[in-house]
CSV table of C-alpha atoms in Angstrom, one decimal:
chain,number,residue,atom,x,y,z
A,1,MET,CA,89.4,120.3,82.4
A,2,LEU,CA,88.6,117.0,81.0
A,3,PRO,CA,87.8,114.0,83.3
A,4,GLY,CA,91.1,112.3,82.5
A,5,ASP,CA,93.2,115.4,82.7
A,6,PRO,CA,96.1,114.7,85.1
A,7,ALA,CA,95.8,118.3,86.4
A,8,ALA,CA,92.2,117.6,87.4
A,9,ASN,CA,92.9,114.2,88.8
A,10,PRO,CA,96.4,114.1,90.4
A,11,SER,CA,97.9,110.8,91.5
A,12,PRO,CA,98.1,109.9,95.2
A,13,SER,CA,101.7,110.9,95.4
A,14,GLU,CA,100.8,114.5,94.5
A,15,LEU,CA,98.2,114.9,97.3
A,16,PRO,CA,99.7,115.9,100.6
A,17,GLU,CA,96.5,115.3,102.4
A,18,LEU,CA,96.9,111.6,101.7
A,19,ARG,CA,100.4,111.5,103.1
A,20,ALA,CA,101.1,111.2,106.8
A,21,ASP,CA,102.3,114.5,108.3
A,22,CYS,CA,103.6,113.5,111.8
A,23,ALA,CA,104.3,117.1,112.6
A,24,ARG,CA,100.5,117.9,112.6
A,25,CYS,CA,99.5,114.7,114.4
A,26,PHE,CA,99.3,113.8,118.1
A,27,GLY,CA,101.1,110.5,117.7
A,28,LEU,CA,97.8,108.7,117.2
A,29,CYS,CA,99.3,105.6,115.6
A,30,CYS,CA,101.5,105.3,118.8
A,31,VAL,CA,98.5,105.7,121.1
A,32,ALA,CA,95.3,104.5,119.4
A,33,LEU,CA,96.4,101.2,118.0
A,34,PRO,CA,97.1,98.0,120.0
A,35,PHE,CA,100.0,95.7,119.3
A,36,SER,CA,101.3,92.4,120.8
A,37,ARG,CA,104.8,91.2,121.4
A,38,SER,CA,105.8,89.3,118.3
A,39,ALA,CA,108.3,89.4,115.4
A,40,ASP,CA,106.8,92.9,114.6
A,41,PHE,CA,106.7,94.4,118.0
A,42,ALA,CA,109.0,94.2,121.0
A,43,LEU,CA,106.2,94.6,123.6
A,44,ASP,CA,102.5,94.4,124.3
A,45,LYS,CA,100.5,97.7,124.2
A,46,PRO,CA,96.7,98.0,124.5
A,47,ALA,CA,94.7,100.4,122.4
A,48,GLY,CA,94.5,103.9,123.9
A,49,THR,CA,97.8,103.5,125.8
A,50,PRO,CA,100.7,105.6,124.6
A,51,CYS,CA,103.8,103.6,123.4
A,52,PRO,CA,106.6,104.0,125.9
A,53,ASN,CA,108.8,105.3,122.9
A,54,LEU,CA,106.5,108.3,122.3
A,55,ALA,CA,108.1,111.5,123.3
A,56,ASP,CA,106.4,114.6,124.8
A,57,ASP,CA,106.4,116.3,121.3
A,58,PHE,CA,104.5,113.3,119.9
A,59,ARG,CA,107.6,112.0,118.0
A,60,CYS,CA,109.1,108.5,118.3
A,61,ARG,CA,112.2,108.4,120.3
A,62,THR,CA,113.5,105.3,118.4
A,63,HIS,CA,112.2,106.2,114.9
A,64,ASP,CA,115.6,105.8,113.2
A,65,THR,CA,116.3,102.4,114.8
A,66,LEU,CA,112.8,100.8,114.8
A,67,ARG,CA,113.7,97.7,112.9
A,68,ARG,CA,116.8,97.2,115.0
A,69,ASP,CA,114.9,97.6,118.2
A,70,GLY,CA,112.2,95.1,117.3
A,71,PHE,CA,109.4,97.5,116.0
A,72,THR,CA,109.3,96.4,112.3
A,73,GLY,CA,105.5,96.7,112.5
A,74,CYS,CA,105.8,100.4,112.9
A,75,THR,CA,107.9,100.8,109.8
A,76,VAL,CA,105.2,99.2,107.6
A,77,PHE,CA,102.3,101.3,108.8
A,78,ASP,CA,100.9,104.3,107.0
A,79,CYS,CA,97.9,106.3,108.1
A,80,PHE,CA,97.4,107.9,104.6
A,81,GLY,CA,97.0,111.3,106.3
A,82,ALA,CA,94.3,110.1,108.8
A,83,GLY,CA,96.4,111.2,111.8
A,84,GLN,CA,96.6,114.9,111.0
A,85,LYS,CA,92.9,114.8,110.0
A,86,VAL,CA,91.7,113.5,113.3
A,87,SER,CA,94.2,115.7,115.2
A,88,GLN,CA,93.6,119.0,113.4
A,89,VAL,CA,90.0,118.7,112.0
A,90,THR,CA,88.0,116.2,113.9
A,91,PHE,CA,89.3,117.3,117.3
A,92,GLU,CA,90.2,120.9,116.2
A,93,GLY,CA,93.8,120.8,117.4
A,94,ARG,CA,93.1,119.5,120.9
A,95,ASP,CA,95.4,116.6,121.9
A,96,TRP,CA,94.6,113.6,124.1
A,97,ARG,CA,96.9,114.3,127.1
A,98,GLY,CA,95.2,114.6,130.4
A,99,ASP,CA,91.8,113.7,129.1
A,100,ALA,CA,90.9,110.0,129.4
A,101,GLY,CA,87.6,110.5,127.5
A,102,ARG,CA,89.4,112.2,124.6
A,103,VAL,CA,92.1,109.5,124.3
A,104,ARG,CA,89.4,106.9,124.2
A,105,ARG,CA,87.3,108.7,121.6
A,106,MET,CA,90.4,109.4,119.4
A,107,SER,CA,91.4,105.8,119.7
A,108,GLU,CA,87.9,104.9,118.3
A,109,VAL,CA,87.9,107.5,115.5
A,110,PHE,CA,91.5,107.0,114.2
A,111,PRO,CA,91.0,103.5,112.8
A,112,VAL,CA,87.8,104.6,111.0
A,113,MET,CA,89.5,107.7,109.6
A,114,ARG,CA,92.4,105.6,108.3
A,115,HIS,CA,89.9,103.4,106.4
A,116,LEU,CA,88.4,106.5,104.8
A,117,HIS,CA,91.8,107.9,103.8
A,118,GLU,CA,92.8,104.6,102.4
A,119,LEU,CA,89.7,104.6,100.2
A,120,LEU,CA,90.5,108.2,99.2
A,121,ARG,CA,93.9,107.1,98.2
A,122,TYR,CA,92.5,104.3,96.0
A,123,LEU,CA,90.0,106.6,94.4
A,124,ALA,CA,92.7,109.2,93.7
A,125,GLU,CA,94.7,106.6,91.8
A,126,ALA,CA,91.6,105.3,89.9
A,127,LEU,CA,90.7,108.9,88.9
A,128,ALA,CA,94.2,109.4,87.6
A,129,LEU,CA,93.9,106.4,85.2
A,130,PRO,CA,93.1,107.6,81.7
A,131,ALA,CA,91.7,104.2,80.7
A,132,ALA,CA,89.2,104.4,83.6
A,133,ALA,CA,87.6,107.6,82.1
A,134,PRO,CA,84.2,105.8,81.5
A,135,VAL,CA,83.8,105.5,85.3
A,136,HIS,CA,85.4,108.7,86.4
A,137,GLY,CA,82.0,110.2,87.1
A,138,GLU,CA,81.0,107.6,89.6
A,139,LEU,CA,84.5,107.6,91.1
A,140,ALA,CA,84.4,111.3,91.6
A,141,GLN,CA,81.0,111.0,93.3
A,142,ALA,CA,82.4,108.3,95.6
A,143,ARG,CA,85.4,110.6,96.4
A,144,GLU,CA,83.1,113.5,97.3
A,145,ARG,CA,81.0,111.2,99.6
A,146,VAL,CA,84.0,109.8,101.4
A,147,GLU,CA,85.6,113.2,101.8
A,148,ALA,CA,82.3,114.5,103.3
A,149,LEU,CA,82.4,111.5,105.8
A,150,THR,CA,85.9,112.4,106.9
A,151,ARG,CA,84.5,115.8,108.1
A,152,GLY,CA,82.0,114.2,110.4
A,153,THR,CA,81.8,114.4,114.1
A,154,PRO,CA,83.5,111.8,116.3
A,155,GLU,CA,80.2,110.3,117.0
A,156,GLU,CA,79.3,110.1,113.3
A,157,LEU,CA,82.6,108.6,112.5
A,158,VAL,CA,82.5,105.9,115.1
A,159,ALA,CA,78.9,104.9,114.0
A,160,LEU,CA,80.0,104.6,110.4
A,161,ASP,CA,79.5,101.2,108.7
A,162,VAL,CA,83.0,101.0,107.2
A,163,ALA,CA,82.5,97.5,105.7
A,164,ALA,CA,79.4,98.5,103.8
A,165,LEU,CA,81.1,101.7,102.5
A,166,ARG,CA,84.2,99.8,101.4
A,167,ALA,CA,82.1,97.3,99.5
A,168,GLU,CA,80.3,100.0,97.7
A,169,VAL,CA,83.4,101.9,96.8
A,170,ASN,CA,85.2,98.7,95.8
A,171,ALA,CA,82.6,98.0,93.1
A,172,SER,CA,83.7,101.3,91.3
A,173,LEU,CA,87.3,100.5,91.9
A,174,LEU,CA,86.8,97.1,90.3
A,175,ARG,CA,85.4,98.6,87.2
A,176,ALA,CA,88.3,101.0,87.0
A,177,SER,CA,90.7,98.2,87.4
A,178,ASP,CA,89.0,96.1,84.6
A,179,LEU,CA,89.2,99.1,82.2
A,180,ALA,CA,92.8,99.9,83.0
A,181,ARG,CA,93.9,96.2,82.5
A,182,ALA,CA,91.8,95.7,79.4
A,183,GLY,CA,94.5,97.2,77.3
A,184,VAL,CA,97.1,94.8,78.4
A,185,PRO,CA,97.8,92.3,75.6
A,186,GLY,CA,97.2,88.6,76.1
A,187,ARG,CA,95.1,86.7,78.6
A,188,LYS,CA,95.1,88.1,82.1
A,189,LYS,CA,95.3,85.8,85.1
A,190,ASP,CA,92.6,86.0,87.7
A,191,ARG,CA,94.1,85.1,91.1
A,192,ARG,CA,91.8,87.1,93.3
A,193,GLY,CA,92.0,85.9,96.9
A,194,ALA,CA,94.4,83.1,95.9
A,195,ASP,CA,96.6,81.4,98.5
A,196,LEU,CA,100.0,81.9,97.1
A,197,PHE,CA,102.0,81.6,100.3
A,198,ALA,CA,105.6,81.0,99.6
A,199,ALA,CA,104.7,80.4,95.9
A,200,ARG,CA,107.5,79.9,93.5
A,201,LEU,CA,106.8,82.6,91.0
A,202,LYS,CA,110.3,83.6,90.0
A,203,GLY,CA,110.2,85.2,86.5
A,204,ALA,CA,106.4,84.6,86.3
A,205,SER,CA,104.3,86.5,83.7
A,206,LEU,CA,101.6,88.2,85.8
A,207,ARG,CA,101.2,91.3,83.7
A,208,GLY,CA,97.7,92.7,84.0
A,209,ALA,CA,96.7,89.9,86.5
A,210,SER,CA,94.2,90.4,89.2
A,211,LEU,CA,95.9,89.7,92.5
A,212,ARG,CA,93.3,91.5,94.6
A,213,GLY,CA,93.4,90.1,98.2
A,214,ALA,CA,95.9,87.4,97.3
A,215,CYS,CA,98.1,85.9,100.0
A,216,LEU,CA,101.6,86.4,98.6
A,217,VAL,CA,103.4,86.1,102.0
A,218,ALA,CA,107.0,84.9,101.4
A,219,ALA,CA,106.3,84.4,97.7
A,220,ASP,CA,109.3,84.3,95.4
A,221,LEU,CA,108.5,87.0,92.8
A,222,ARG,CA,112.1,87.8,91.8
A,223,GLY,CA,112.1,89.0,88.2
A,224,ALA,CA,108.4,88.6,87.8
A,225,ASP,CA,106.4,90.7,85.4
A,226,LEU,CA,103.8,92.5,87.5
A,227,ARG,CA,103.2,95.4,85.2
A,228,GLU,CA,99.6,96.7,85.4
A,229,ALA,CA,98.7,94.0,87.9
A,230,ASP,CA,95.9,94.8,90.4
A,231,LEU,CA,97.5,94.4,93.9
A,232,THR,CA,94.6,95.8,95.9
A,233,GLY,CA,94.9,94.4,99.4
A,234,ALA,CA,97.4,91.7,98.4
A,235,ASP,CA,99.5,90.5,101.4
A,236,LEU,CA,103.1,91.0,100.3
A,237,ARG,CA,104.8,90.4,103.7
A,238,ASP,CA,108.3,89.1,103.0
A,239,ALA,CA,107.5,88.6,99.3
A,240,ARG,CA,110.8,88.7,97.3
A,241,LEU,CA,110.5,91.4,94.7
A,242,HIS,CA,114.1,91.7,93.7
A,243,GLY,CA,114.3,92.5,90.0
A,244,ALA,CA,110.5,92.4,89.6
A,245,ASP,CA,108.7,94.9,87.3
A,246,LEU,CA,105.8,96.6,89.0
A,247,THR,CA,105.6,99.4,86.5
A,248,GLY,CA,102.0,100.6,86.4
A,249,ALA,CA,100.9,98.2,89.1
A,250,LEU,CA,97.4,99.2,90.3
A,251,PHE,CA,96.5,100.1,93.9
A,252,LEU,CA,99.8,99.1,95.4
A,253,THR,CA,100.3,101.0,98.7
A,254,GLN,CA,103.4,102.0,100.6
A,255,PRO,CA,102.7,99.7,103.6
A,256,GLN,CA,102.4,96.7,101.2
A,257,LEU,CA,105.7,97.6,99.6
A,258,ALA,CA,107.5,98.3,103.0
A,259,ALA,CA,106.4,94.8,104.2
A,260,ALA,CA,108.0,93.1,101.1
A,261,GLN,CA,111.6,92.6,100.2
A,262,GLY,CA,113.3,94.3,97.2
A,263,ASP,CA,116.3,96.2,96.0
A,264,MET,CA,117.4,98.8,93.5
A,265,THR,CA,116.6,96.6,90.6
A,266,THR,CA,112.8,96.4,91.6
A,267,ARG,CA,110.9,98.7,89.2
A,268,LEU,CA,108.0,100.5,90.9
A,269,PRO,CA,104.9,102.5,89.9
A,270,GLU,CA,105.0,106.3,90.3
A,271,THR,CA,102.4,106.0,93.1
A,272,VAL,CA,104.9,104.6,95.7
A,273,SER,CA,108.5,105.2,96.7
A,274,ARG,CA,111.3,102.8,97.3
A,275,PRO,CA,111.5,101.7,100.9
A,276,THR,CA,114.6,103.0,102.6
A,277,HIS,CA,115.4,99.6,104.2
A,278,TRP,CA,115.7,97.8,100.8
């Protein structure tokens, strides 16, 4: 297969290992992660303590009514498959119940694994971009390295320098983004890291723009053209995307989309699905 062959480099949506499989997880997002009483969570919970809504079968008792019950934060979380990896591979199918040491270790490992799986998700998308073929080799090497790290022991995972790894992989992802956006006609806006809080961008032309790390909280992006825009790490909480065109948008993840507002007129890339609450 050629490097750019879709069969050789499937998109993230075609890779089950990068999608959460709660049936194979020990409810780690409900145990390992802390949260504080706020607009996103109805109560305080420290890391390593099971959420009171977690049932004996590791399922959420209030899953279908999370937003109504004050747990919006849960509905915008995605582990990218890290939960089942930690549960079934790192800890070989042994759950945390009745073992204080294991619950502590799992709570340390799970956030690290989520970072690794998020990187794998970005790398899978970059490898599926035909225009990024010149860097497919280095992207494939990065993917192999990150995949190998996910198979490490709990001690190795906790000791991992995640920030350094993300910086290294990000350099390759940036090159892939530049190549993918190079074919977009016209001048591309560079708004990396921009503070666009509550910005009035209704109908804005942002095709092929770099919005990596931009703060777009509560921004009005209704009807905006975001085709082929790079949205890596952009904060889209409560951004209004009604009628916006995100066809081909790069590195947009499901949690980003779930945190935003949109409707049936919002056009999305194939790498994500329309949130059920829109």
